[in-house]
PDB file of C-alpha atoms in Angstrom:
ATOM      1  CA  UNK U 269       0.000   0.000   0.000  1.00 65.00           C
ATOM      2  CA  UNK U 270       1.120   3.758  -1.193  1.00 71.00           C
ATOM      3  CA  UNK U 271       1.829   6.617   1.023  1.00 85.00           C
ATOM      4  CA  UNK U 272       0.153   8.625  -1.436  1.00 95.00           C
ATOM      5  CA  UNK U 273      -2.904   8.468  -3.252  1.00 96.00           C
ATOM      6  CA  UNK U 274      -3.144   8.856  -7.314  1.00 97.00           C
ATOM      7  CA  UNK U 275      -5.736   7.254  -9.351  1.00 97.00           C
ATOM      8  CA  UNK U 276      -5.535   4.100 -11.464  1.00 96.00           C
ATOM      9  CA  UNK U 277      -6.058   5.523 -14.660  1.00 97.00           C
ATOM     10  CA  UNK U 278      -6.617   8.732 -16.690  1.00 98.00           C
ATOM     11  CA  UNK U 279      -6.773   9.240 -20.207  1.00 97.00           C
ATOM     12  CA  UNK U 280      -7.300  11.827 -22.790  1.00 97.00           C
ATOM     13  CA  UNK U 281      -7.405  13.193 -26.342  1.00 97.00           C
ATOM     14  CA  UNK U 282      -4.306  14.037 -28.092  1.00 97.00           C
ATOM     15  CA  UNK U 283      -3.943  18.135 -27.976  1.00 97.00           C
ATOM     16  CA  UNK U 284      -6.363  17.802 -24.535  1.00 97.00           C
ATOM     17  CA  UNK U 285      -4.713  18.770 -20.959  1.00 97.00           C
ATOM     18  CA  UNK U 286      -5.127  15.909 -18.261  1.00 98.00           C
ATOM     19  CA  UNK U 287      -4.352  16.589 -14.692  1.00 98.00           C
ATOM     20  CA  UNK U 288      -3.361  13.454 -12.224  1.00 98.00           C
ATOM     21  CA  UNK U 289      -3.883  14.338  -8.787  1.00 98.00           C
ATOM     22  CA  UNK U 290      -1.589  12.896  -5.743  1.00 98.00           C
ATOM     23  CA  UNK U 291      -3.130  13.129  -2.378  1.00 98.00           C
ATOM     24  CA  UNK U 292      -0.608  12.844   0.727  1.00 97.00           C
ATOM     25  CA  UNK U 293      -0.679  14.207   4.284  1.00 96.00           C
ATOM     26  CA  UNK U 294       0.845  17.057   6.329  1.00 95.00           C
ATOM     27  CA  UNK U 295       3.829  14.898   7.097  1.00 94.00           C
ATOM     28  CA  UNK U 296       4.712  14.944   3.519  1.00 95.00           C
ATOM     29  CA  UNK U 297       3.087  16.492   0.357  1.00 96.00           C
ATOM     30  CA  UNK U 298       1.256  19.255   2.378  1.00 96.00           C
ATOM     31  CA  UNK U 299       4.401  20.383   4.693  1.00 95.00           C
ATOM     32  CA  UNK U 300       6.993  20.895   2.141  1.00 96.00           C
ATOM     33  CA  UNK U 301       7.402  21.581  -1.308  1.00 96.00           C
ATOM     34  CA  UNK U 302       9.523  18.655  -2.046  1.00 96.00           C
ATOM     35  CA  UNK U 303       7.134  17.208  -4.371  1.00 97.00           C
ATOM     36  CA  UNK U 304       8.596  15.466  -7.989  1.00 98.00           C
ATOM     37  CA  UNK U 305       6.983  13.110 -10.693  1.00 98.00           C
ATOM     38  CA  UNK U 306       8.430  10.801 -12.888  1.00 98.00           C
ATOM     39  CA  UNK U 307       7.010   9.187 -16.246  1.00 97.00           C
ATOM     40  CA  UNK U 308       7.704   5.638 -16.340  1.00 95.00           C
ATOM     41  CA  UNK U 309       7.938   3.850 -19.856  1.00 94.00           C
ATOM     42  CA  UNK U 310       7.687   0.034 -19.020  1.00 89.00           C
ATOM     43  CA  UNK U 311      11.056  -1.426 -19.300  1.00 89.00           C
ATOM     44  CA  UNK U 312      12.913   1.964 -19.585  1.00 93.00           C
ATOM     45  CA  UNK U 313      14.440   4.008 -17.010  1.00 94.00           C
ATOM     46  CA  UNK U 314      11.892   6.339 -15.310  1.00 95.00           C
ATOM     47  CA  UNK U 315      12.050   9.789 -15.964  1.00 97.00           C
ATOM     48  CA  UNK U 316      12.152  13.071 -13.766  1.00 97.00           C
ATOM     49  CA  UNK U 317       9.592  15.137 -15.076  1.00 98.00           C
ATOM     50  CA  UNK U 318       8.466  17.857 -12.060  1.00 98.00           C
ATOM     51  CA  UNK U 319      10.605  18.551  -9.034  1.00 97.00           C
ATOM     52  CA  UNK U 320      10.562  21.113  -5.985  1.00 97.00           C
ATOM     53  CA  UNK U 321       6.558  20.865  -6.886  1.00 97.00           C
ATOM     54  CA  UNK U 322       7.010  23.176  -9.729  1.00 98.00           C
ATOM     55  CA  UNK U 323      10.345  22.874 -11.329  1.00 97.00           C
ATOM     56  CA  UNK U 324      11.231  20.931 -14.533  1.00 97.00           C
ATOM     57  CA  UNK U 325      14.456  19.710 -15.727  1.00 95.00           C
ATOM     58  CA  UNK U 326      16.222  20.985 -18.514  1.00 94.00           C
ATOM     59  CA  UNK U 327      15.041  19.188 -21.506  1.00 94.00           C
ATOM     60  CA  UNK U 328      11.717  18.658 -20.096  1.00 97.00           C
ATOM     61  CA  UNK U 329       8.520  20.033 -22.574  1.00 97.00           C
ATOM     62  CA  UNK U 330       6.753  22.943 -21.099  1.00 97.00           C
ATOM     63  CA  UNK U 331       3.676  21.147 -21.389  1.00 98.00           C
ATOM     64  CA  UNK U 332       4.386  19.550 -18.164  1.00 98.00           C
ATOM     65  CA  UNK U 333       3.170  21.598 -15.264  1.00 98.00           C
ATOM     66  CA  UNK U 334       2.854  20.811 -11.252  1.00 98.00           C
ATOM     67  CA  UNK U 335       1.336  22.415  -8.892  1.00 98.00           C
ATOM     68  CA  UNK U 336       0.266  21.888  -5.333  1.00 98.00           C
ATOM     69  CA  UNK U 337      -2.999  22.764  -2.979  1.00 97.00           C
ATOM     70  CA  UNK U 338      -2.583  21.876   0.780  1.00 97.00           C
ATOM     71  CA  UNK U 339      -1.946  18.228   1.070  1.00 97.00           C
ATOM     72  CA  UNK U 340      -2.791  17.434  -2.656  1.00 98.00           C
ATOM     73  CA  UNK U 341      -0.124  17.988  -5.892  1.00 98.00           C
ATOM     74  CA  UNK U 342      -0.685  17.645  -9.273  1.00 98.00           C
ATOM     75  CA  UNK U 343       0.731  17.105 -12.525  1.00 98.00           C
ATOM     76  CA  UNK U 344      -1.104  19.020 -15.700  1.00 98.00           C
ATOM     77  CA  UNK U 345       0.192  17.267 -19.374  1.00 98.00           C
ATOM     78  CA  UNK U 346      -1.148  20.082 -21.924  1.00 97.00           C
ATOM     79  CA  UNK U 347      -1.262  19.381 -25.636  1.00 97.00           C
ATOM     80  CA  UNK U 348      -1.242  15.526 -24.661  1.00 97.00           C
ATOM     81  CA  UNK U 349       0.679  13.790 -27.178  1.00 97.00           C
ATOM     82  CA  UNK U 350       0.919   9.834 -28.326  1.00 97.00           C
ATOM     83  CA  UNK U 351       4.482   9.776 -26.775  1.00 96.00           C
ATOM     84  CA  UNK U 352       3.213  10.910 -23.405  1.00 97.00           C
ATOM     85  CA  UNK U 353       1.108   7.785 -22.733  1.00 97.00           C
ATOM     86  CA  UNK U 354       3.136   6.095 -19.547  1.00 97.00           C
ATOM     87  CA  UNK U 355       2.918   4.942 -16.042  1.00 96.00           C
ATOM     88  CA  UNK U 356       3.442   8.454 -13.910  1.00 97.00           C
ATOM     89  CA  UNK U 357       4.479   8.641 -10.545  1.00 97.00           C
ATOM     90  CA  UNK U 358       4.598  11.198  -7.225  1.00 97.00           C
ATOM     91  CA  UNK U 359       6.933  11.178  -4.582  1.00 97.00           C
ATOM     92  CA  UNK U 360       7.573  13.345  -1.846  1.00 97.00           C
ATOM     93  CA  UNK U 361       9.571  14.176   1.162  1.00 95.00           C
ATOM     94  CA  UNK U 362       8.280  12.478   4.514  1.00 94.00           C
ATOM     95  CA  UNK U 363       8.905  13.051   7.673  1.00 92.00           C
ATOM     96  CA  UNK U 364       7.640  10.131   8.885  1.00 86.00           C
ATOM     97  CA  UNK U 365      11.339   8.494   8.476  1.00 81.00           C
ATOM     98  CA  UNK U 366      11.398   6.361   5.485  1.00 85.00           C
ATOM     99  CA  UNK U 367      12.394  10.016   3.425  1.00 88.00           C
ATOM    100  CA  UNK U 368      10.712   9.785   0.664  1.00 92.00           C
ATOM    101  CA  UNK U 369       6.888   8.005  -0.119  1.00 94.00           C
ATOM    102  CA  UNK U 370       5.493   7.376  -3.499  1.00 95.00           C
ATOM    103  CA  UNK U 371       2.365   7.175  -5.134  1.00 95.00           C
ATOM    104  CA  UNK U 372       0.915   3.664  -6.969  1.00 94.00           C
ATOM    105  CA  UNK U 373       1.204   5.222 -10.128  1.00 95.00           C
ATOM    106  CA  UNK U 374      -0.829   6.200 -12.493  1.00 97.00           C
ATOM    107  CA  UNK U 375      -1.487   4.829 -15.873  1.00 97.00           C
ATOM    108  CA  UNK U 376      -1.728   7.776 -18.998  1.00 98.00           C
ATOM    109  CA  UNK U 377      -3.828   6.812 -21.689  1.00 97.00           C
ATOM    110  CA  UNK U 378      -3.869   8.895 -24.909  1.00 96.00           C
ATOM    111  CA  UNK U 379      -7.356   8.015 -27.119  1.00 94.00           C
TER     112      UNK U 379
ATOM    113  CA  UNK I 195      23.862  13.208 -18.642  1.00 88.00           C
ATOM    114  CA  UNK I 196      24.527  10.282 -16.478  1.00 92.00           C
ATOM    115  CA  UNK I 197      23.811   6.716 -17.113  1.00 95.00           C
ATOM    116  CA  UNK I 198      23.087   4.184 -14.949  1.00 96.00           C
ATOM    117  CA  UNK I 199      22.893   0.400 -15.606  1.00 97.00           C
ATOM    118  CA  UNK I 200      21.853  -2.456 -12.867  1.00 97.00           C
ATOM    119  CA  UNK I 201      23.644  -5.867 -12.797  1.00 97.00           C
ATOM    120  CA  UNK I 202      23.223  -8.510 -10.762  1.00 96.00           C
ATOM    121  CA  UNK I 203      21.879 -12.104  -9.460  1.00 93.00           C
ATOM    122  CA  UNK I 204      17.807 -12.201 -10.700  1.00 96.00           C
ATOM    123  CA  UNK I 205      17.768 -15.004  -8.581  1.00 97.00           C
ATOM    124  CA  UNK I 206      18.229 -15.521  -5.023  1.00 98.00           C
ATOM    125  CA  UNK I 207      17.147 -18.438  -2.624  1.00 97.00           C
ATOM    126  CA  UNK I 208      15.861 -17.480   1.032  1.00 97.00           C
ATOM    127  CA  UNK I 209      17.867 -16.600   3.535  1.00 97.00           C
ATOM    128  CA  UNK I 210      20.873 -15.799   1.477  1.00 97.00           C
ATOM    129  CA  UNK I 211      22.048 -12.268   0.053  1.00 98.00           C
ATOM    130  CA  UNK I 212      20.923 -10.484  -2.751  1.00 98.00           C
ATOM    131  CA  UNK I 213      24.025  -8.488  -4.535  1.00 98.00           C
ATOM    132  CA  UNK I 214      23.402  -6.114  -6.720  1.00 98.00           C
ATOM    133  CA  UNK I 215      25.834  -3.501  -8.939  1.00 98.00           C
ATOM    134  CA  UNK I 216      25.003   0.063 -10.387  1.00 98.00           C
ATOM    135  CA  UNK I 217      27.432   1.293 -12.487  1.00 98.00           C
ATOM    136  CA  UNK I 218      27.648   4.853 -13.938  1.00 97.00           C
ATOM    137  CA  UNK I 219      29.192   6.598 -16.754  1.00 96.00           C
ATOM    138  CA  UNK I 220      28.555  10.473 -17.576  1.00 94.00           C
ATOM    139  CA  UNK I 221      29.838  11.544 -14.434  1.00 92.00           C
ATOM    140  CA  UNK I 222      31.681  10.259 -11.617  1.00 92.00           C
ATOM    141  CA  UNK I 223      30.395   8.924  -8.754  1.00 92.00           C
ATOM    142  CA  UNK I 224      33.304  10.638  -6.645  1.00 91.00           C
ATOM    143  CA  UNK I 225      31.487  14.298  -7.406  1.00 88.00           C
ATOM    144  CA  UNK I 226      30.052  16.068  -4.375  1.00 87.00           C
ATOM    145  CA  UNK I 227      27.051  16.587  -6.114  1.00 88.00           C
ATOM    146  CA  UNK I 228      25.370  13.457  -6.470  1.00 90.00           C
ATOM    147  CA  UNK I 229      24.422  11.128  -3.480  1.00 94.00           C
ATOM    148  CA  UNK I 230      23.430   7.257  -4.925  1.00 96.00           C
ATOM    149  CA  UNK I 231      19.907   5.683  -4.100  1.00 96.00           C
ATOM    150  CA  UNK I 232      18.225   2.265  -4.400  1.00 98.00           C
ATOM    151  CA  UNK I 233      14.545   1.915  -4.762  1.00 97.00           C
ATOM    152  CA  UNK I 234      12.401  -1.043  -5.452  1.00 96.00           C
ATOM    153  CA  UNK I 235       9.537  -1.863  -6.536  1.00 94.00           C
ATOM    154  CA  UNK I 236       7.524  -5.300  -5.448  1.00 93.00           C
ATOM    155  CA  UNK I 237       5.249  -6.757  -7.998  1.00 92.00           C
ATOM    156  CA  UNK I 238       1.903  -4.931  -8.219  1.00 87.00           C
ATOM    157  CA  UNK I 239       2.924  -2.574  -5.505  1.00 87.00           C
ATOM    158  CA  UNK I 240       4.581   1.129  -5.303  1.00 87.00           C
ATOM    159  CA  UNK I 241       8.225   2.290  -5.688  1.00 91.00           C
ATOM    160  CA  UNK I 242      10.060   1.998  -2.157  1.00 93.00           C
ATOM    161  CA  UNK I 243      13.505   4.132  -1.058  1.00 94.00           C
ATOM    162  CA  UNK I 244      15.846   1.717   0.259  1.00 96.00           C
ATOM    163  CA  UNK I 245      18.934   3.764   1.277  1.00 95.00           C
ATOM    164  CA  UNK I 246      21.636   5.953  -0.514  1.00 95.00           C
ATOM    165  CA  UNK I 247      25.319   6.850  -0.445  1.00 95.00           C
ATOM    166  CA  UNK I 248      27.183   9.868  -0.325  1.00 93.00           C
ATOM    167  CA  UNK I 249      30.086  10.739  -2.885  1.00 90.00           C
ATOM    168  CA  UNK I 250      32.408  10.105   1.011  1.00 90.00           C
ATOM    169  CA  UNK I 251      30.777   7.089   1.602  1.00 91.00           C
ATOM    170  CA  UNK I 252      28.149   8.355   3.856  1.00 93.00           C
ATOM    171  CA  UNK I 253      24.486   6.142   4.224  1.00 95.00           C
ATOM    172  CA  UNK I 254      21.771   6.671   4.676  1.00 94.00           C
ATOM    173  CA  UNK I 255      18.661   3.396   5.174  1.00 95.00           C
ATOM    174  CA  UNK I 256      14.918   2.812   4.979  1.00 94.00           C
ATOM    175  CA  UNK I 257      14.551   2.112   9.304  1.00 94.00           C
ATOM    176  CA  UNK I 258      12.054  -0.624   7.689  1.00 93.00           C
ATOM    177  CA  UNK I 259      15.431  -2.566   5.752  1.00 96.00           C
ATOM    178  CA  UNK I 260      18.043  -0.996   7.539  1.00 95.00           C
ATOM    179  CA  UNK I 261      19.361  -3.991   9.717  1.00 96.00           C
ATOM    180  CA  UNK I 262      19.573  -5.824   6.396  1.00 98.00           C
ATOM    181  CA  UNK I 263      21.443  -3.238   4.194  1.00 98.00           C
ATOM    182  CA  UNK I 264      24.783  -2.262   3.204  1.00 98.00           C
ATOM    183  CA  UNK I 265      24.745   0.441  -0.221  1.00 98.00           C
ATOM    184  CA  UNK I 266      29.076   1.371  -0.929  1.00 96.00           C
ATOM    185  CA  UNK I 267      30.732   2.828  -3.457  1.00 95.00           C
ATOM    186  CA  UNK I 268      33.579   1.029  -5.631  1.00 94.00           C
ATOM    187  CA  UNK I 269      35.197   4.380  -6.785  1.00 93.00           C
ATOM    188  CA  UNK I 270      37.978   2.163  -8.989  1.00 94.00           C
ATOM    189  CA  UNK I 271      35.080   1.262 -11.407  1.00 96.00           C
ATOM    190  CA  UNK I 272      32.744   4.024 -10.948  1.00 96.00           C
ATOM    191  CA  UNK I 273      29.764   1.508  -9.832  1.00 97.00           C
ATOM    192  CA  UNK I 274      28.044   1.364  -6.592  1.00 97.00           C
ATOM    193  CA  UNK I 275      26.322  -1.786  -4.907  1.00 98.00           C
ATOM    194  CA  UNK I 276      23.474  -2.957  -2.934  1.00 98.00           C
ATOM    195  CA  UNK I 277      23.999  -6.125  -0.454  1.00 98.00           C
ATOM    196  CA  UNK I 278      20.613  -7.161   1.160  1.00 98.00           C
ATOM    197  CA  UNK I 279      20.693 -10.408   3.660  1.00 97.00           C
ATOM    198  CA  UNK I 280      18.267 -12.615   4.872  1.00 97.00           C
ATOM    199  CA  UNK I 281      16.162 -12.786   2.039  1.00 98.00           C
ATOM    200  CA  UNK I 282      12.171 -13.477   1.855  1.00 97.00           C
ATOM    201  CA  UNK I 283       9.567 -13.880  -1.041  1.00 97.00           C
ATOM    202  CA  UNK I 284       8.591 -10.144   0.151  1.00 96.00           C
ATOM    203  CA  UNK I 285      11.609  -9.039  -1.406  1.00 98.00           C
ATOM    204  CA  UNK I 286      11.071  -9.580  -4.265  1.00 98.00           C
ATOM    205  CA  UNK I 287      11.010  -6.715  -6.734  1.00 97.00           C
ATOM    206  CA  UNK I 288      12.445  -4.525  -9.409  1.00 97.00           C
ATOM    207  CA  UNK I 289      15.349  -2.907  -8.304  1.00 98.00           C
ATOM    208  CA  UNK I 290      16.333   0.544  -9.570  1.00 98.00           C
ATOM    209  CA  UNK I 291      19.276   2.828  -8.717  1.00 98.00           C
ATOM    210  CA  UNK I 292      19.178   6.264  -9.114  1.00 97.00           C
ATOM    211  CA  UNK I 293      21.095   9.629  -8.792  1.00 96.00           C
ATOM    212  CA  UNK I 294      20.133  12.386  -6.275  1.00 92.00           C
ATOM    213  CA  UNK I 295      21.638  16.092  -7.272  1.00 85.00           C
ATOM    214  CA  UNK I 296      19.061  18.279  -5.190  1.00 78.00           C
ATOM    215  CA  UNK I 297      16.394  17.559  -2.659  1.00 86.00           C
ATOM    216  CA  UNK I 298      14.377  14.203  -2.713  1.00 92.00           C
ATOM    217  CA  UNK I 299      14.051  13.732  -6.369  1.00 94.00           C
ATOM    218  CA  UNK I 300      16.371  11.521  -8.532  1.00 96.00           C
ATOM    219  CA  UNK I 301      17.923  12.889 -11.428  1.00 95.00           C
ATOM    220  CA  UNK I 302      18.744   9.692 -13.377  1.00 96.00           C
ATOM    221  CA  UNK I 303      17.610   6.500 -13.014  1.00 97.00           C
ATOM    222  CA  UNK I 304      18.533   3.047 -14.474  1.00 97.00           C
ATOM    223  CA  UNK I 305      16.238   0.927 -16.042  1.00 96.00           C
ATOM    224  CA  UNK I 306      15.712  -1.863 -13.737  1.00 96.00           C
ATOM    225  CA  UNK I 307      16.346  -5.707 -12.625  1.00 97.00           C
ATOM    226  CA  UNK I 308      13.774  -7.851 -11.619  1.00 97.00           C
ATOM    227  CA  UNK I 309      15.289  -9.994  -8.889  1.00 98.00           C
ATOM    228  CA  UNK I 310      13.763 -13.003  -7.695  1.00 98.00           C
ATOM    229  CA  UNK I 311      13.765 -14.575  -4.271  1.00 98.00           C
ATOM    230  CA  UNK I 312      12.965 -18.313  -4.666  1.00 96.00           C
ATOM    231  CA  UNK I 313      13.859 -21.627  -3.868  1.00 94.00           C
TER     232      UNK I 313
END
């Protein structure tokens, strides 16, 4: 079982925007900003997409977007694109211990 | 941009100690930038942090593995390893290593080795 909370599934049009949602406590996503995501391309190496809640990585399209509301961040894809269909993940600082808690994943679907 | 590839035994028997190599190119695990994770991830279950090391050799462990872990750096070859003893079907799991530059995000990660525990 997760730390975090992220749904199963989301899927969209290409050129649509989809947002996945990940849903932790004050002990980690609500009390600091040390939020990331990752895409995750079965059998290739995951991939930092978001990190510091906000921040992307050089290289990283501009149609990836986080954000963050009290114990809940998210990850907006605009202009979804074939390529972006992937497993995506959350993690987060915790201060419960264990450092860092992730999310289940959740599965991008592009119609 | 670093690189990271696992190697290892995909199949350990209970009990016994499951050994497992990172090694990097693109940079050098010596730099005081970078600290060196492993995470895993158990069959239909979510990514877990299992411990890092620091460019001097500094660790840090999950408290949940920590009395079975050792993570070190082999600076000669650039690679750093995972030993984890005593063994159960619950450990079973894709293992990933990954690079750490800022603050509780991981730059780089490799792709992954399923690893086994069975008799």
């Amino acid at each position: 079982q997760s730390a975090l909370t992220q749904p199963a599934s989301v899927s969209g049009s290409p050129g649509q925007s989809i947002t996945i949602s990940c849903a932790g406590a004050f002990s980690d996503v609500g009390g600091y900003n040390y939020v990331s995501w990752y895409q995750h391309h079965p059998g290739k190496a995951p991939k930092l997409m978001i990190y510091e809640v906000t921040n992307r990585p050089s290289g990283v399209s501009n149609r990836f977007s986080g954000s963050k509301s009290g114990n809940t961040a998210s990850l907006t894809i605009s202009g979804l694109q074939a390529e972006d269909e992937a497993d995506y993940y959350c993690s987060s600082y915790t201060s419960s211990g264990t450092r860092c808690v992730f999310g289940p994943g959740t599965k991008v679907t592009v119609l | 941009q670093l690189q990271l590839q696992e190697s290892g035994s995909r199949l350990v028997k209970p009990s016994q100690t499951l050994s497992l190599t990172c090694a990097v190119s693109g940079g050098s695990i010596s730099n005081g930038l970078y600290s060196w994770s492993w995470l895993r991830q158990p069959p239909g279950k979510g990514l877990e942090w299992i411990g890092y090391v620091y460019h001097n050799g500094i660790t840090q462990y999950n408290p949940s593995l920590k009395s079975r872990v050792t993570i070190s750096l082999d600076k000669s070859k650039n690679q750093f390893s995972l030993n984890l003893n005593s063994v159960t079907a619950a450990d079973t799991a894709v293992y990933y290593c990954a690079s750490e530059t800022g603050y509780y995000h991981f730059d780089y990660w490799g792709q992954g080795t399923l690893v086994t525990v069975s008799s």
